[in-house]
Tab-separated table of C-alpha atoms and ligand atoms in Angstrom:
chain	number	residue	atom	x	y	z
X	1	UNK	CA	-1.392	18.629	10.220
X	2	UNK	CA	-0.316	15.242	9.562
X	3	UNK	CA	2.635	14.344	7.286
X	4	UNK	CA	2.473	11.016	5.176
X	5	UNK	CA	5.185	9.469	2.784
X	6	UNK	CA	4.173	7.951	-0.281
X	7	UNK	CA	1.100	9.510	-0.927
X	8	UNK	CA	1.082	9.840	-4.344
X	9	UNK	CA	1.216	5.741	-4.764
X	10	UNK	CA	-1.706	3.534	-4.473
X	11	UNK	CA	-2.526	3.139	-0.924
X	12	UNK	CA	-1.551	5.946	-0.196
X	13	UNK	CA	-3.039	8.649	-2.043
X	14	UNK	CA	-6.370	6.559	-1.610
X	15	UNK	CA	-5.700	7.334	2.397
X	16	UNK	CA	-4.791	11.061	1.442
X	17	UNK	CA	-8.241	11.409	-0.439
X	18	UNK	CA	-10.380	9.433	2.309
X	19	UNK	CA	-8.546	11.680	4.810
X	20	UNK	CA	-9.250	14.819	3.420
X	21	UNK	CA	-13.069	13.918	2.890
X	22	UNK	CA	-13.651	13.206	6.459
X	23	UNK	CA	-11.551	15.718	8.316
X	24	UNK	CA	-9.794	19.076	7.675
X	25	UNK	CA	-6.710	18.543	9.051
X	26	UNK	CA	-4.136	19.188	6.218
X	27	UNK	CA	-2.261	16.921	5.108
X	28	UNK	CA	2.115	17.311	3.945
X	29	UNK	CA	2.520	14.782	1.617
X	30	UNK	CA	6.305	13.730	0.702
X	31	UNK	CA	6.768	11.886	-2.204
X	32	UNK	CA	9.897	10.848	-4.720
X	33	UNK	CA	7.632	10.019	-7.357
X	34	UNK	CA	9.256	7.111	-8.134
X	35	UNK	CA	7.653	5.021	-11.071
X	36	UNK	CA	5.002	4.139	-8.596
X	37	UNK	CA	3.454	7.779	-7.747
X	38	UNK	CA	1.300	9.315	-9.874
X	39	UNK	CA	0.532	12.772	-8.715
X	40	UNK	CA	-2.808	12.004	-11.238
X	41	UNK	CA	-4.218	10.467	-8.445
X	42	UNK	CA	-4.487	13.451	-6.591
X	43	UNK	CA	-5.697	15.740	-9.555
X	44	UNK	CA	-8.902	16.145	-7.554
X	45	UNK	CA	-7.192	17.965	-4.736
X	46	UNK	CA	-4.943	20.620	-6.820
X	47	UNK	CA	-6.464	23.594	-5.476
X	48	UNK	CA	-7.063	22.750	-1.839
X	49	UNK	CA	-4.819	24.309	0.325
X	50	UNK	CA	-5.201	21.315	2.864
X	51	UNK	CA	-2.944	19.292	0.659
X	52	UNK	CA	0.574	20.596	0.665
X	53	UNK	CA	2.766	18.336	-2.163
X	54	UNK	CA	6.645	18.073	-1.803
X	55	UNK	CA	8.740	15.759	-3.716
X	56	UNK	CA	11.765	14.362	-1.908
X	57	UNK	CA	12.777	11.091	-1.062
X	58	UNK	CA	12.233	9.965	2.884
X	59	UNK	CA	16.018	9.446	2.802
X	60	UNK	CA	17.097	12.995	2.646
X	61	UNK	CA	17.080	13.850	6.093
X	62	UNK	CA	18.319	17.549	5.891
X	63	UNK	CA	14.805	18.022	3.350
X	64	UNK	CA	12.829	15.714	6.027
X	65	UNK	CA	13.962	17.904	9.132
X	66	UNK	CA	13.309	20.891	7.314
X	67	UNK	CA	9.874	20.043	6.651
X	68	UNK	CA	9.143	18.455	9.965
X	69	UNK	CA	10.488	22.234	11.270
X	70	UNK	CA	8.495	24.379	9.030
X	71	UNK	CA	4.994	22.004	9.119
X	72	UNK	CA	5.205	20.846	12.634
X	73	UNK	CA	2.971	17.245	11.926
X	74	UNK	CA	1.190	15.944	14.927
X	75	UNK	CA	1.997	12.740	13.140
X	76	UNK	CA	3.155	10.330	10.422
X	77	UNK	CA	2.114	8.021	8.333
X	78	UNK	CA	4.733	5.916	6.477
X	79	UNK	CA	3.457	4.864	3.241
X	80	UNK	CA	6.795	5.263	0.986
X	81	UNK	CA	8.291	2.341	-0.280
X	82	UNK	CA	9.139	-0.083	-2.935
X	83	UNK	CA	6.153	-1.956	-3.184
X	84	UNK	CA	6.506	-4.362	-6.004
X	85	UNK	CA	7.795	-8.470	-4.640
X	86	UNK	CA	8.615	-9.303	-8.775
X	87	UNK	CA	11.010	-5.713	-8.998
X	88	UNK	CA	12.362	-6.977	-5.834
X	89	UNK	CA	13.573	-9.930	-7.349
X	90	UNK	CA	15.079	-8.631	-10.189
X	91	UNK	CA	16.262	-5.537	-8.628
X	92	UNK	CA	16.857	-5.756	-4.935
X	93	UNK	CA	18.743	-2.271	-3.867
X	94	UNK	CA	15.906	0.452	-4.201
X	95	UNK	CA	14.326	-2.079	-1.786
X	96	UNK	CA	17.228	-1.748	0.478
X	97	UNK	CA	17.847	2.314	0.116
X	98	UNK	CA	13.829	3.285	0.331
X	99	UNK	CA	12.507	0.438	2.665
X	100	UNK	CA	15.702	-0.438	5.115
X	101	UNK	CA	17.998	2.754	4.476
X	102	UNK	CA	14.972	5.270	4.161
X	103	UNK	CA	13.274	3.920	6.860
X	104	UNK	CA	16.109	4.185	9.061
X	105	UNK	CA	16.864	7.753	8.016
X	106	UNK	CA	12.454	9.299	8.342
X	107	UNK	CA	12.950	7.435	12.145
X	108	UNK	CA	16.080	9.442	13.154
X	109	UNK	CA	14.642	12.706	11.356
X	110	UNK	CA	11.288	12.386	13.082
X	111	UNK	CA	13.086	11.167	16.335
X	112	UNK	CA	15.145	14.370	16.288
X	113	UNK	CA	12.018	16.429	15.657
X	114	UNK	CA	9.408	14.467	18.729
X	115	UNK	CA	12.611	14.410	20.984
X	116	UNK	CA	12.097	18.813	20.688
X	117	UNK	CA	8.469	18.739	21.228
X	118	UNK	CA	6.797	20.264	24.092
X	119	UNK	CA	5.444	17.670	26.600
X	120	UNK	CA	1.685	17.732	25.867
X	121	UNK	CA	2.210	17.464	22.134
X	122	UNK	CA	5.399	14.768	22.415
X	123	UNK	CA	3.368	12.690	24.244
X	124	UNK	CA	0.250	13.050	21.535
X	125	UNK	CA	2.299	12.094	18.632
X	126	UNK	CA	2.047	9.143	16.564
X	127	UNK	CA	4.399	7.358	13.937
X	128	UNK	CA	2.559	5.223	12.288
X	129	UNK	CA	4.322	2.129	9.940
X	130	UNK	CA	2.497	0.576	7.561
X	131	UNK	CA	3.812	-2.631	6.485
X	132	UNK	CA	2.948	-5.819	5.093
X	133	UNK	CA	1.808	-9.443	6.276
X	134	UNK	CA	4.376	-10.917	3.849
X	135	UNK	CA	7.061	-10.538	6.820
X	136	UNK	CA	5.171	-13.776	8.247
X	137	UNK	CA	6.241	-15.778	5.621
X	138	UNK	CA	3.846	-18.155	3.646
X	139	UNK	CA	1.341	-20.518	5.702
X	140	UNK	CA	1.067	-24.113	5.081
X	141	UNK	CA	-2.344	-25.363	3.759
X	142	UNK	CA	-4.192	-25.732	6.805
X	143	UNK	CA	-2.061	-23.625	9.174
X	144	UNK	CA	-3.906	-20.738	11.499
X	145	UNK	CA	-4.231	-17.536	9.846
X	146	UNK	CA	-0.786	-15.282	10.620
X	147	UNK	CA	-1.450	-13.191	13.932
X	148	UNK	CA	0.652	-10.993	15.688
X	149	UNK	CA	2.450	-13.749	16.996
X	150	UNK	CA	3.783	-15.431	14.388
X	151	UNK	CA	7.776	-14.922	13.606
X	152	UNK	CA	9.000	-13.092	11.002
X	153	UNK	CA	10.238	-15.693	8.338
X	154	UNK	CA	10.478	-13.171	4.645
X	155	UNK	CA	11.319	-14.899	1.648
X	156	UNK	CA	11.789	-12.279	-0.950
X	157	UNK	CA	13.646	-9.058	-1.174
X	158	UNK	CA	10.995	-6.832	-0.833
X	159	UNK	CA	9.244	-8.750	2.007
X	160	UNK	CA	12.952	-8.840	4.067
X	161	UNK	CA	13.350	-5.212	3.459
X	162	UNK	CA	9.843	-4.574	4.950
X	163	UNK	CA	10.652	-7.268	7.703
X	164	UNK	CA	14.027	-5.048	8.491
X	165	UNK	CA	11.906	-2.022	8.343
X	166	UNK	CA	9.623	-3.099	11.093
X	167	UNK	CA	12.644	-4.393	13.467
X	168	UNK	CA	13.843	-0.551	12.805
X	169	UNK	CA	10.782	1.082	14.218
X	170	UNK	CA	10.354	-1.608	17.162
X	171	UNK	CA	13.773	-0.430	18.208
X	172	UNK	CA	13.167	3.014	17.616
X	173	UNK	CA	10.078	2.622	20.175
X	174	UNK	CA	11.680	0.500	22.495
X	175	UNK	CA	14.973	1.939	22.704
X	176	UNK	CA	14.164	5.727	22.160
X	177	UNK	CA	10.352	6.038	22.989
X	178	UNK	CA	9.309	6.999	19.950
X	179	UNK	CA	5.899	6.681	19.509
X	180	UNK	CA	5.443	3.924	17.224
X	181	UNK	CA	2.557	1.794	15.622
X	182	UNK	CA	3.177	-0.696	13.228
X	183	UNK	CA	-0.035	-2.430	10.740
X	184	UNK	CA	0.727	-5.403	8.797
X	185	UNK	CA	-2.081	-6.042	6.327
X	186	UNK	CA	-2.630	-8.034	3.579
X	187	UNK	CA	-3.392	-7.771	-0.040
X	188	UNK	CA	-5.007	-4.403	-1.022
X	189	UNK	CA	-6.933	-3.522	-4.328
X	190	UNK	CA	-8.534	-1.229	-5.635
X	191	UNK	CA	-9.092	2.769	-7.594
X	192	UNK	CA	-5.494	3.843	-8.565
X	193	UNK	CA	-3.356	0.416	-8.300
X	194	UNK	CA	-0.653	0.310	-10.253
X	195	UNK	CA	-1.330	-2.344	-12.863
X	196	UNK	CA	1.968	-4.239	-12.429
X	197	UNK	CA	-0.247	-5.934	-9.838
X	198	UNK	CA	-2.122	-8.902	-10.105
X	199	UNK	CA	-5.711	-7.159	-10.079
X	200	UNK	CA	-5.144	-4.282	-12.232
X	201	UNK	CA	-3.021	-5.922	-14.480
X	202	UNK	CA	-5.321	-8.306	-15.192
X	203	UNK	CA	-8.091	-5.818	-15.987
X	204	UNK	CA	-5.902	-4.124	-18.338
X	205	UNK	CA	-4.529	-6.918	-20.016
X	206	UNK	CA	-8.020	-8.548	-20.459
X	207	UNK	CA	-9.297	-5.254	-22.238
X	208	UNK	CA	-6.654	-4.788	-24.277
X	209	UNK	CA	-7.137	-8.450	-25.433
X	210	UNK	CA	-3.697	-9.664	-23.871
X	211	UNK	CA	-2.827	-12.849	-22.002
X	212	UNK	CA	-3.603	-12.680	-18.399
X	213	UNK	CA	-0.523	-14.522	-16.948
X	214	UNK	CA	-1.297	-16.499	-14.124
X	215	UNK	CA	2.090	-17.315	-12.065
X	216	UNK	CA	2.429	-21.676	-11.917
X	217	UNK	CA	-0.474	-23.582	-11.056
X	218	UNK	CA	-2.579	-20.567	-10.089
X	219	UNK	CA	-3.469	-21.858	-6.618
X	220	UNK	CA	-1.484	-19.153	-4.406
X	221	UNK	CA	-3.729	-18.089	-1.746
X	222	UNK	CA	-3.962	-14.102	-0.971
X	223	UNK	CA	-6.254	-12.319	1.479
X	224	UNK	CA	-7.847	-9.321	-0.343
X	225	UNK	CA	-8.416	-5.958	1.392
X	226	UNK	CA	-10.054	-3.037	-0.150
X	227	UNK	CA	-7.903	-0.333	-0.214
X	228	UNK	CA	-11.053	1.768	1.275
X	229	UNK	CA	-10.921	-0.765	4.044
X	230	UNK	CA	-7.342	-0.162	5.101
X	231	UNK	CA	-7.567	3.588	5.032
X	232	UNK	CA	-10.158	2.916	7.717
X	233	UNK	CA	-8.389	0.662	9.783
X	234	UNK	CA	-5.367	3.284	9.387
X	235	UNK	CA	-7.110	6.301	10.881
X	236	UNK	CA	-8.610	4.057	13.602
X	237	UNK	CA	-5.287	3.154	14.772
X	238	UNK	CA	-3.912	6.050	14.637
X	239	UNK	CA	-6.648	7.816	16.182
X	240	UNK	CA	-6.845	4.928	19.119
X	241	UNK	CA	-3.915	2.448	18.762
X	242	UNK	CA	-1.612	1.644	22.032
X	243	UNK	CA	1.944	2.995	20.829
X	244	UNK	CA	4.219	0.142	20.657
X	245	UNK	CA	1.582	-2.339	19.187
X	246	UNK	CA	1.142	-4.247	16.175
X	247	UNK	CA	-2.073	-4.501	14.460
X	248	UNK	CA	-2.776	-6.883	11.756
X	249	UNK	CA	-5.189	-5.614	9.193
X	250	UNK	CA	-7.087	-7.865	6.713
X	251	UNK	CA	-10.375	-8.138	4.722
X	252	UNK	CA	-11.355	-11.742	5.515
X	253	UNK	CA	-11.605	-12.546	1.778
X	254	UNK	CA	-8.992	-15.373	0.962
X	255	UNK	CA	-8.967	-16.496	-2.386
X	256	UNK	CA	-6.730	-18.631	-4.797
X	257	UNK	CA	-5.253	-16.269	-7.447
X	258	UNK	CA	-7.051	-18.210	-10.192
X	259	UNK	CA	-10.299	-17.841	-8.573
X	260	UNK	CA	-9.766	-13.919	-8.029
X	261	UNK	CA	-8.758	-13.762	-12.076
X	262	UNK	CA	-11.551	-16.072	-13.411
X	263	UNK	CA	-14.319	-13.716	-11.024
X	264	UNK	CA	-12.422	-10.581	-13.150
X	265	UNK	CA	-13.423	-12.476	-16.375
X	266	UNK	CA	-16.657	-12.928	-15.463
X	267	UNK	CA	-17.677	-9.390	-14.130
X	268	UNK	CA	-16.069	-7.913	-17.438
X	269	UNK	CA	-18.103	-10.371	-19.700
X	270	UNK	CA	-21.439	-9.129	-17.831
X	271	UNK	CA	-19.868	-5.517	-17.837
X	272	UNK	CA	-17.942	-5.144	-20.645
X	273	UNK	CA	-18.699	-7.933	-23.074
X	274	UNK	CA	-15.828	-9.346	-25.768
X	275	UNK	CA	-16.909	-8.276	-28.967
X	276	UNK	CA	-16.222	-11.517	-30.328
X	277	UNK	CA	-18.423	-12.664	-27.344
X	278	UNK	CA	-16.521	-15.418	-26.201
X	279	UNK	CA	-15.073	-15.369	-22.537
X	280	UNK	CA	-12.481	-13.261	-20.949
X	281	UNK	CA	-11.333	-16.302	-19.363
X	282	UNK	CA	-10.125	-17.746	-22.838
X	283	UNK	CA	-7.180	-15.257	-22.260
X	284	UNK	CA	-6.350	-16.810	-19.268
X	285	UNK	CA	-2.103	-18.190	-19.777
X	286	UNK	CA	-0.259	-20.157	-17.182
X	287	UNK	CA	3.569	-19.066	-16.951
X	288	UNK	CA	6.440	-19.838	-14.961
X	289	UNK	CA	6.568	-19.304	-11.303
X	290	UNK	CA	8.106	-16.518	-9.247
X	291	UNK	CA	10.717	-17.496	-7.951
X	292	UNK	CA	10.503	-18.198	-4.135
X	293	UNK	CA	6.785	-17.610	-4.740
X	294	UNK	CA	4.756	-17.756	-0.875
X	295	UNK	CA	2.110	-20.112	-1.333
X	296	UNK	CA	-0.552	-18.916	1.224
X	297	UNK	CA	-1.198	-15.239	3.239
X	298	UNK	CA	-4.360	-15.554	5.542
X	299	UNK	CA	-4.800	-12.525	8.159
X	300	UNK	CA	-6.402	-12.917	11.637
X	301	UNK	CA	-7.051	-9.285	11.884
X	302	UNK	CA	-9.100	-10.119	15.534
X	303	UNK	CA	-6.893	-7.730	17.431
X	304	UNK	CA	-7.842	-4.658	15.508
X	305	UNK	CA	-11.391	-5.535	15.875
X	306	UNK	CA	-11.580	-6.536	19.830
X	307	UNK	CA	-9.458	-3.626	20.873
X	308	UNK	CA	-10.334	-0.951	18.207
X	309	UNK	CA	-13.614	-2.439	16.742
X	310	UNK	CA	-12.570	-2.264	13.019
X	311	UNK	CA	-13.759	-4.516	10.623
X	312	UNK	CA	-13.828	-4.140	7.199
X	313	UNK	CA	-17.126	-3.086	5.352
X	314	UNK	CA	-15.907	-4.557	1.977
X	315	UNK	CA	-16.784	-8.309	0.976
X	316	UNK	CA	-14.517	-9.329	-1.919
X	317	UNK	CA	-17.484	-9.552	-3.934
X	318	UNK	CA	-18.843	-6.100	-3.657
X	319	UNK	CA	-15.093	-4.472	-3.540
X	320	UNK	CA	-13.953	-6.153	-6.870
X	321	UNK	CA	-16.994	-4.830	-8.471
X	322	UNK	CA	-16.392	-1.500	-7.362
X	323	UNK	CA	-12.868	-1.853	-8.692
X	324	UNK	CA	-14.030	-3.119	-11.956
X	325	UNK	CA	-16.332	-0.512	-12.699
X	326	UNK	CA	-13.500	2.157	-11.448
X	327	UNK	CA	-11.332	0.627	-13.778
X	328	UNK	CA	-13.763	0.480	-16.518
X	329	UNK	CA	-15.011	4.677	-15.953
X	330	UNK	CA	-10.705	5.273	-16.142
X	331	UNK	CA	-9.526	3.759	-18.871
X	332	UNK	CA	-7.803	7.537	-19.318
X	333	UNK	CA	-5.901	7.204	-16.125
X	334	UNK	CA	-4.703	3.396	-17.252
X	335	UNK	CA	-3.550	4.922	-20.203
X	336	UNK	CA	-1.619	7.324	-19.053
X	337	UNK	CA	0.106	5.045	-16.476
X	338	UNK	CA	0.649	2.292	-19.014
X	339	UNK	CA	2.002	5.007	-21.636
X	340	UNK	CA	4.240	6.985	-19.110
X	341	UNK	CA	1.844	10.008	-19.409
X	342	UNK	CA	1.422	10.077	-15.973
X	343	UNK	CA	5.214	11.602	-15.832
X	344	UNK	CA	4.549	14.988	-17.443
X	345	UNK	CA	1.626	15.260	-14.642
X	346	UNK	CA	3.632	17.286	-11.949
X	347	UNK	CA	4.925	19.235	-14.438
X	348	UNK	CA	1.701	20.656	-16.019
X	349	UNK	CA	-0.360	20.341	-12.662
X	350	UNK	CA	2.079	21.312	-9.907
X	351	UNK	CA	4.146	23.193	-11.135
X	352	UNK	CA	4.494	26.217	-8.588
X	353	UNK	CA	4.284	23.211	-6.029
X	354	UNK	CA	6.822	20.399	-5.432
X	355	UNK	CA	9.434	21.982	-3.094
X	356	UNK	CA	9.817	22.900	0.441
B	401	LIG	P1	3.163	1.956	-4.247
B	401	LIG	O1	4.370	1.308	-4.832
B	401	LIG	O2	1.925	2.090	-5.058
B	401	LIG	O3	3.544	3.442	-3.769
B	401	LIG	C1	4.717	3.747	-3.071
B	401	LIG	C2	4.864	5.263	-3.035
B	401	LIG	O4	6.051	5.569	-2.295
B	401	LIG	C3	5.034	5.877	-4.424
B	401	LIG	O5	4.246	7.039	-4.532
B	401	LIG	C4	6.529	6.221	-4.485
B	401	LIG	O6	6.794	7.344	-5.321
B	401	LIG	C5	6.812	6.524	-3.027
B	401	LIG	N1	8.234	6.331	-2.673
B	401	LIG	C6	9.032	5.289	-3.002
B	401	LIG	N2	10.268	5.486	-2.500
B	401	LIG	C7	10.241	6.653	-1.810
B	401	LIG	C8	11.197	7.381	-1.062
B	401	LIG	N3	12.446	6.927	-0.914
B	401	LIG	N4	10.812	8.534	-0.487
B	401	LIG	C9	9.560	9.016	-0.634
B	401	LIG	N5	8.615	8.367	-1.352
B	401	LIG	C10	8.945	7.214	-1.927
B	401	LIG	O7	2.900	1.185	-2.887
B	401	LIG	P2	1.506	0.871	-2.174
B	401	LIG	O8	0.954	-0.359	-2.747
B	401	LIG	O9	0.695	2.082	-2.129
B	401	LIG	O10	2.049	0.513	-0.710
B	401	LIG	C11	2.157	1.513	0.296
B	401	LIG	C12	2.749	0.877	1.535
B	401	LIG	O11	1.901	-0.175	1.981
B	401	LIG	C13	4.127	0.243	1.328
B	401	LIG	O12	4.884	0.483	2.469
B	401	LIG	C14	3.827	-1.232	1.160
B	401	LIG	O13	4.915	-2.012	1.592
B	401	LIG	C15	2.640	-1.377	2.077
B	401	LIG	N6	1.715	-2.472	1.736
B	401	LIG	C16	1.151	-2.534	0.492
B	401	LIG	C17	0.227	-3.529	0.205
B	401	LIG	C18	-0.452	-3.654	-1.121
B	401	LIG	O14	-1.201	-4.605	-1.327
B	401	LIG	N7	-0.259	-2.734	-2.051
B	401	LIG	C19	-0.100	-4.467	1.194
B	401	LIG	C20	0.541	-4.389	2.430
B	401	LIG	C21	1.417	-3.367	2.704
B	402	LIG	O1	0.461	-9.276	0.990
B	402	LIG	C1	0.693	-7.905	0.895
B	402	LIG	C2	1.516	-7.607	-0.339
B	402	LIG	O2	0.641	-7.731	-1.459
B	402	LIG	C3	2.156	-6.230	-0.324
B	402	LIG	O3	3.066	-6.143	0.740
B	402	LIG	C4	2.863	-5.932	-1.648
B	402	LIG	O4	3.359	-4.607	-1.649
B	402	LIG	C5	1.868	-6.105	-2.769
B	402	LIG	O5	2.509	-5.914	-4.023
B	402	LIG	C6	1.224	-7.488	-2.716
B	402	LIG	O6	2.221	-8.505	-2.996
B	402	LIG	P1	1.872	-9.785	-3.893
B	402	LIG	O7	3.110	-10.340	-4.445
B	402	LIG	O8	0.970	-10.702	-3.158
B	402	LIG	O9	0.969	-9.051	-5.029
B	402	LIG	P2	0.930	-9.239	-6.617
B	402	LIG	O10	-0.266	-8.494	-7.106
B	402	LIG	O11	2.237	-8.963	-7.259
B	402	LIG	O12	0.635	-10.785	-6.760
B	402	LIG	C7	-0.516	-11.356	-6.177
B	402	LIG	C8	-0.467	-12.847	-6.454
B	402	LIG	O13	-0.652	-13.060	-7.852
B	402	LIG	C9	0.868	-13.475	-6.117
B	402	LIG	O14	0.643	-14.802	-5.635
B	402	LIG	C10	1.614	-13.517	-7.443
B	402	LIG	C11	0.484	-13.712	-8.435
B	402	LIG	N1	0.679	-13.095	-9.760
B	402	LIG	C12	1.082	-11.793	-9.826
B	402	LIG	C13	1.298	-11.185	-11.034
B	402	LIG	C14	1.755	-9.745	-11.099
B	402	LIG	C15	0.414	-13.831	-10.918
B	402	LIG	O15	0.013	-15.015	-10.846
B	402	LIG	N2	0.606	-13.224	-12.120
B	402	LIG	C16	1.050	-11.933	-12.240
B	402	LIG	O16	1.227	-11.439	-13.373
């Protein structure tokens, strides 16, 4: 079995559902359910026995070693965290409990747990880090596209938090030999995002005929990755990555924000015309700027290709219509998120579940 944190949020319940329709292998999945996980997203799976559900926060490291005990994982996958740059800024400590304190807390519980293994199976086990390219910093207009190279330079809470995070399990490798891999990728989107970010918010906002507010002048630069994508590159690194390494993981699609929301407009008005049939883009609003706002993320995700031979299958093109039409065949699932809805789903669905 593997165990993964934070699989009830966007990435990565997508990774629990691609997992568990390629392979058998159960997966422990150890959530808090913070705003951000939506147990929803795993409605599909609430009668397979491969998917064991426990809430608890990767912090709690009397629950963690119990579970690790009891469920034995041949690995993990770290998915929990605050996710969300704009929260970060206006509320920085859940950033620094979950991402710095929490991470610091799953290492020790999980290096307690590998340092009692048996040697075949210590030696076969993986912890697996997934973090973010925003610890590179922002890139200058024409600069090279951030490798594995480049130094760590975060500018917002969240992105310092995940920079401190991936310091902790470098150490944790280096100093204790835990078996550690760390991916930094960029931008994901895609079924099940949480539409406080840019993509999904913008779909909802443009449906429900509200302004789709585009942060300053619009000409921020993100690479986009389908979340499909990164569960790929995921298993292949896990399944084939040297322990210690770094892999960045990226789709090759970099876009100006503006761009990415005008192409929304115009897939909904071939999809989902206006009924006033005037443009989606009309609802287009500039506002003020984040503050401390990176202006450009560009991945060279080379590595991951030449020594694992991943590459993404997505273009932008077809993955944004795929999200689109996702988007447009859920409006249920926005609604519940947007009303709160979603809460009251571990109650009704999982009830007999949720504890270890
Ligand atoms: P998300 O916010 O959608 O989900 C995070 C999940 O972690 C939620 O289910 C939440 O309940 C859970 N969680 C939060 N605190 C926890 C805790 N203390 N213990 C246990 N569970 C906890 O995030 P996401 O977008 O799915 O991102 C997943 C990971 O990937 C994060 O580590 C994030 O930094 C990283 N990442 C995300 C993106 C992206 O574009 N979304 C890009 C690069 C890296
Ligand atoms: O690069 C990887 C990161 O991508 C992840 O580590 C983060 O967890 C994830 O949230 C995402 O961070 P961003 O800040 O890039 O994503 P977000 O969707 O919040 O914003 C994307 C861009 O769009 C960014 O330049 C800010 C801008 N934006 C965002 C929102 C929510 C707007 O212009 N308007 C908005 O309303």
């Amino acid at each position: 079995m593997i165990l993964t944190t934070g699989g009830a949020g966007f990435i990565g319940s997508n990774f629990v559902l691609d997992w568990l329709a390629g392979s058998d292998e159960p997966v422990l999945n150890l959530d808090k359910l913070t705003y951000a996980g939506n147990l929803e997203n795993l409605a599909s799976l609430c009668a397979d026995p491969r998917h064991v559900f426990v809430q608890g926060d990767i912090g709690d490291a009397a629950q963690v070693a119990r579970l690790l005990a009891k469920h034995r994982p041949r690995a993990v996958v770290n998915f929990a965290a605050e996710s969300h740059v704009d929260r970060s800024i206006h509320g920085p400590e859940d950033f620094i409990q979950t991402n710095i304190v929490g991470t610091y807390r799953l290492l020790e519980s999980v290096r307690d747990y590998w340092s009692g293994l048996a040697a075949v199976e210590k030696s076969a086990f993986r912890f697996l880090h997934v973090s973010t390219d925003e610890v590179y910093g922002s890139l200058g207009r024409i600069d090279p596209p951030f490798s594995e190279a480049n130094r760590y330079e975060p500018n917002s809470p969240y992105s310092a938090s995940k920079a401190a995070s991936d310091h902790l399990v470098r150490a944790w490798h280096r100093t204790y030999g835990l078996p550690a891999l760390t991916t930094n990728c960029s931008n994901n989107y895609g079924p099940f995002h949480f539409p406080e970010k840019l993509i999904p918010l913008c779909i909802h906002n443009a449906l429900a005929g509200k302004p789709l507010p585009i942060y300053g002048d619009g000409q921020q630069r993100r690479d986009w990755l389908y979340v499909g994508d990164h569960c790929s590159a995921i298993r292949r690194v896990l399944e084939a990555g040297q322990v210690g390494e770094v892999y960045n993981v990226g789709g090759g699609s970099e876009k100006a924000n503006l761009e990415v929301v005008t192409t929304l407009c115009d897939m909904l008005d071939a999809l989902n015309p206006r009924a006033d049939g005037r443009s989606y883009r009309e609802q287009i609003a500039f506002v003020a700027d984040r503050p401390g706002h990176d202006r450009r993320y560009a991945i060279d995700a080379g590595k991951l290709e030449r020594e694992l031979g991943w590459k993404p299958v997505e273009t932008f093109e077809s993955g944004i219509r795929k999200t689109v039409c996702w988007y447009l065949d859920n409006q249920d699932w926005v609604r519940n998120v947007t009303s709160g809805a979603y809460r009251d789903w571990v109650g009704r669905q999982y009830g007999a579940q949720g504890g270890d």
